[in-house]
Structures are given as structure tokens and as C-alpha cells.
């Protein structure tokens, strides 16, 4: 281990993905703070550094899956497709880092392991796995919502003699599936992107499915240059629209009830959304789809029919048809030939509810009925979302209290950006904010701008600490739950409620109140002198 490096700066940023890069820029170049960013990866990019699995690309349209703070960059950068692929997003983020001269303040290959609030010094003492000890007034978490991977503890996993990978830690050199027998465990958004690509190469692909997913075609491709030009000319309106929208996209729910729409009309509307591709079906649908099971069933039925039309073997189609939870209550994956892939002769689907995985053996995966022999096993098993990345750092607030202890029964946070008992800690897209229920760059920019405003206010007014009050935190946490509970969203066993992680408390973590209304609330709180926060000299 390198010898301990002791230093002091104004702010430490944890992570150098979309959020960390912008936080570093904003705090350093707007407020003039001295900032150090630590990044666990060997390169910057966060999610886009680690998730290199085949088919990995953004599910948000490229023209809005980017920073908007730099209007010149918006005009200059050319995305090659409707949804940018992982290498292209990584190039973009590296370009931004160079353009803003961010690298000199980022330390790569360094994981923050501990952060302790020194109450006397009113500063955080941050430690890394490389021996750094940094004292900083502000601690800004940009750790991402989906960066702590979920590796289920299958019996015998260590005995497997083939190679195994997690989609969230994909090898940089890629994986050659040619002539290999491949198994994929999981059918979430990552698997839905990876499976069709792997199936093209592999000799045989076995997909182990626990929950069938509602997938809608992405409809990726080149964007008409005329449309690109028109959008570039219209960015001011687009930025306003996405910032004030519900989910950070140019989509709005149809305010009518699906149950009141005449059947021919709703069929036409559904078909239009289906043909548009992307999140239209999820986020521009009839509003009651998210509120009543009856309305939801109508939307779900349209998607069930699409699966039946696409998948030739009725038994496989049945297995691929989601059941037992309402449409849209788990994150909707976007697909390119996902269901079609199951028509290929080299692809096999195993329902692990019917035939559970009993163990991983040296030769493959043994379910209750047989052993599936594999050369390569891919875990597309997701993440310990939202709280996972924060809880794995030993963050100690007032009285030495661990954040992971405070959050033992679920996250408690004010606005998803601050935590009572943890002064000067800011959590970008933390639990309790729209975060994963939005187009991430929109929410990231909003949080970073708000945090920059807050720290600017503190410095102008000589406040040393800002801290959410317990009352404000409790009211916000109740509000987050109340909004979620007014919808069908918490009813599914999704990672939004932590259902994918054994033992995780079942709490709906993101804020469903909408990106626009949330932004307005945050702005009002700031305008009212940071209502719900205690500011102290
Ligand atoms: P995920 O959605 O959590 O999917 C994990 C899959 O593994 C699920 O099918 C899950 O089944 C299954 N699984 C987990 N533990 C299992 C076990 N012990 N046995 C059998 N199956 C198990 O993870 P993900 O696909 O990596 O996606 C996570 C999130 O990342 C997405 O929802 C999305 O927000 C984001 N993402 C974004 C993009 C993009 O924008 N381009 C792409 C990929 C991912 P259950 O459903 O039953 O839990």
C-alpha cells in the first residue's frame, strides 16, 4: 500500500461519472473551491466505464442523454445514433473531462472507504483504499445509483470451471462467445440488451429467467440529419421542457383514462407509442396506467399480444409473458430483437421459478431438473440500488453514527440530497430524489446546480455547516412514501423497493413526484433561506 497522503481541500467528490465530473467542474470553476475527486475505476465515466457488456447503450435518446450546462458542447457534439453505445458515451465523458481540464483533480483507481465528520473541526475526514487522508469541508457523493453490483450467493459458484462475468464489471478486452455454451442469469435491462448480441455469437445460449419483463422496442438507428439540425436549433425549448417534465424526457402522460378511450382509439395510441419506441409506451401512456390495476391491465394486454405475435413457440411465449405485477412498475427495458432472439434454434429459456437453480457446478448450472453445461456464465443480476453504493462506504456523521445504521430500515433523507446528522454531506441523485425515475443527466445537473447554490450561499454568509433537520427529513421521507403508495409502483418486486437484495428493507426509494415539481420544490426551499436545513457558523 502507498504511504498515507494527508491533505486538505474544500470539497471531496466521490466518483467521476456523469455526476462527479459535473460536480467537480461546478464547485471548482464556478465557486472557486479546491476540489479532489476520487474514482474507483481505472478511468473516468462511472457506469459507462464499468458496464461494457455487449449491446450496452443508453436507453435515453442521445440528444437529451448529455449535459445541457454547456450550450456550445451541445452544438458541437455529434451523436452517431438515437441511443449512444457505451464506447461513445465514454468518449463523450472523456471529451468533457479534457474540455474542462478536470483530470488534474481526479485520482483514479482509488476507492473512498471511510468518511467521518469531525464535529470540532466541522469538516469531513475522508480515507481511501490507497491510504489518502483528506480533510474537506464538504463531501459530495457522486457514487451513482447503480454501481454496487448484486452477485447472488449461488451454492457452488466458486467451483465453476468456465469463465464468469457480471454485466456491471465487464472485462475491457471484451468476451469472445464464439463456439461457446453461454448461460445468462437475469432478464433485466442489461440482459435484454446483451442477450440478442450474445446469441448471435454463441454456439448455445441458455437464459435463466426469474421474472419475465415488459420490453418495448428501442428502435435504435441513425437520426435523420434534418432532425438533428432542428433539435440543435431548438435546444433552449428542449432544455426547458425536460427540466420541467415529469421524467426528464419530452414525454407527457395522456391525461385521459385508458378505460374511457374507445378501443379503436387506444389501439391507435398504443400502436403509435409502440412504433415510436423508447420510453414512449411507459412515460407517454394514459396516466391511470400507473394508478389502477384495471387501467394497467389494458396496457399490459397490448404488450402481452406483441410477445405472442413475436415468439413462435407458444410455451416459450408464455414463459416470456410477464405476470404477477403491473406493467411499468419494474424498470421497462428497451430491446432490439429481444423476443425474436428466443426464436433462434441456439437459444433456450429456463424459468427458474419452475425449475430453480440448485447450484453452480464445475460444469455449469444445475436446476431442479438437469445440469446445463456452460463454458461462460454471465451474471446480469443487477445492483444493490441507491443505498448500496453509499452504504458500502463507512460514512460516520455526528456522534460517529454510521449512515448504513441510520438507514438500516430504509433510507431517510431530505430531498434525497441531504441527511440529518450528516452535515455538509450532499448525495447527488440519492434515495428520496427522482434519480432513477428520470433521465439521469437532467437530475444530476439539477442536484449539482442546487448543491453549488447551497455551498455558494454558505460561503457568502459565512456558514460553516448545513444540515437537514430531523423534522424536515422525516416529513420528506413520509412524502416520498406517500407519493409512491398512491401508485402501483411499490407493488412489484423491483429493485426500486430493494426486493432483489435478500434482507434489504422493502422501501420504495426514488421520488415519484416528478422532475419538474421536484425542481420547483428544491428552488423554493433555497429561495426561503434553505427551509428545513440548519445553517450554522
Ligand atoms: P436488474 O434490472 O435488477 O435485473 C437483474 C436480473 O437478474 C433480473 O431479471 C432479476 O430477476 C435477476 N436476478 C437477480 N437475482 C437473481 C437470482 N438470485 N436468481 C435469478 N435471477 C436473479 O439489473 P440490470 O438488468 O443490470 O438493470 C438494472 C438497472 O440498470 C436497470 O433497471 C436500469 O435502470 C439500469 N440500466 C440502464 C440501461 C440503460 O439505460 N442503457 C441498461 C441497463 C441497465 P428479478 O426481476 O426477479 O429480480
PDB file of N, CA and C in Angstrom, residues 68-69 71 74 234-244:
ATOM      1  N   UNK A  68     -26.409  19.615 -20.332  1.00  0.00           N
ATOM      2  CA  UNK A  68     -27.007  20.758 -21.029  1.00  0.00           C
ATOM      3  C   UNK A  68     -26.373  22.076 -20.567  1.00  0.00           C
ATOM      4  N   UNK A  69     -25.488  22.010 -19.546  1.00  0.00           N
ATOM      5  CA  UNK A  69     -24.959  23.274 -18.994  1.00  0.00           C
ATOM      6  C   UNK A  69     -24.033  23.986 -19.978  1.00  0.00           C
ATOM      7  N   UNK A  71     -23.783  24.993 -23.564  1.00  0.00           N
ATOM      8  CA  UNK A  71     -24.571  25.068 -24.795  1.00  0.00           C
ATOM      9  C   UNK A  71     -23.696  24.860 -26.029  1.00  0.00           C
ATOM     10  N   UNK A  74     -23.236  21.225 -26.580  1.00  0.00           N
ATOM     11  CA  UNK A  74     -24.469  20.658 -27.148  1.00  0.00           C
ATOM     12  C   UNK A  74     -24.486  20.825 -28.671  1.00  0.00           C
ATOM     13  N   UNK A 234     -33.268  24.073 -31.521  1.00  0.00           N
ATOM     14  CA  UNK A 234     -34.399  24.191 -30.599  1.00  0.00           C
ATOM     15  C   UNK A 234     -34.010  23.829 -29.159  1.00  0.00           C
ATOM     16  N   UNK A 235     -32.709  23.801 -28.878  1.00  0.00           N
ATOM     17  CA  UNK A 235     -32.277  23.271 -27.578  1.00  0.00           C
ATOM     18  C   UNK A 235     -32.810  24.059 -26.383  1.00  0.00           C
ATOM     19  N   UNK A 236     -32.949  25.375 -26.530  1.00  0.00           N
ATOM     20  CA  UNK A 236     -33.420  26.138 -25.355  1.00  0.00           C
ATOM     21  C   UNK A 236     -34.798  25.638 -24.915  1.00  0.00           C
ATOM     22  N   UNK A 237     -35.671  25.406 -25.911  1.00  0.00           N
ATOM     23  CA  UNK A 237     -37.008  24.912 -25.571  1.00  0.00           C
ATOM     24  C   UNK A 237     -36.923  23.491 -24.995  1.00  0.00           C
ATOM     25  N   UNK A 238     -36.085  22.664 -25.650  1.00  0.00           N
ATOM     26  CA  UNK A 238     -35.968  21.272 -25.209  1.00  0.00           C
ATOM     27  C   UNK A 238     -35.480  21.206 -23.758  1.00  0.00           C
ATOM     28  N   UNK A 239     -34.483  22.026 -23.448  1.00  0.00           N
ATOM     29  CA  UNK A 239     -33.924  22.012 -22.084  1.00  0.00           C
ATOM     30  C   UNK A 239     -34.996  22.410 -21.069  1.00  0.00           C
ATOM     31  N   UNK A 240     -35.724  23.450 -21.390  1.00  0.00           N
ATOM     32  CA  UNK A 240     -36.806  23.871 -20.501  1.00  0.00           C
ATOM     33  C   UNK A 240     -37.815  22.739 -20.328  1.00  0.00           C
ATOM     34  N   UNK A 241     -38.134  22.115 -21.452  1.00  0.00           N
ATOM     35  CA  UNK A 241     -39.163  21.061 -21.425  1.00  0.00           C
ATOM     36  C   UNK A 241     -38.719  19.885 -20.563  1.00  0.00           C
ATOM     37  N   UNK A 242     -37.502  19.418 -20.756  1.00  0.00           N
ATOM     38  CA  UNK A 242     -37.094  18.222 -19.996  1.00  0.00           C
ATOM     39  C   UNK A 242     -36.901  18.553 -18.508  1.00  0.00           C
ATOM     40  N   UNK A 243     -36.441  19.768 -18.227  1.00  0.00           N
ATOM     41  CA  UNK A 243     -36.244  20.142 -16.822  1.00  0.00           C
ATOM     42  C   UNK A 243     -37.574  20.269 -16.079  1.00  0.00           C
ATOM     43  N   UNK A 244     -38.609  20.592 -16.805  1.00  0.00           N
ATOM     44  CA  UNK A 244     -39.912  20.782 -16.150  1.00  0.00           C
ATOM     45  C   UNK A 244     -40.869  19.626 -16.372  1.00  0.00           C
TER      46      UNK A 244
END
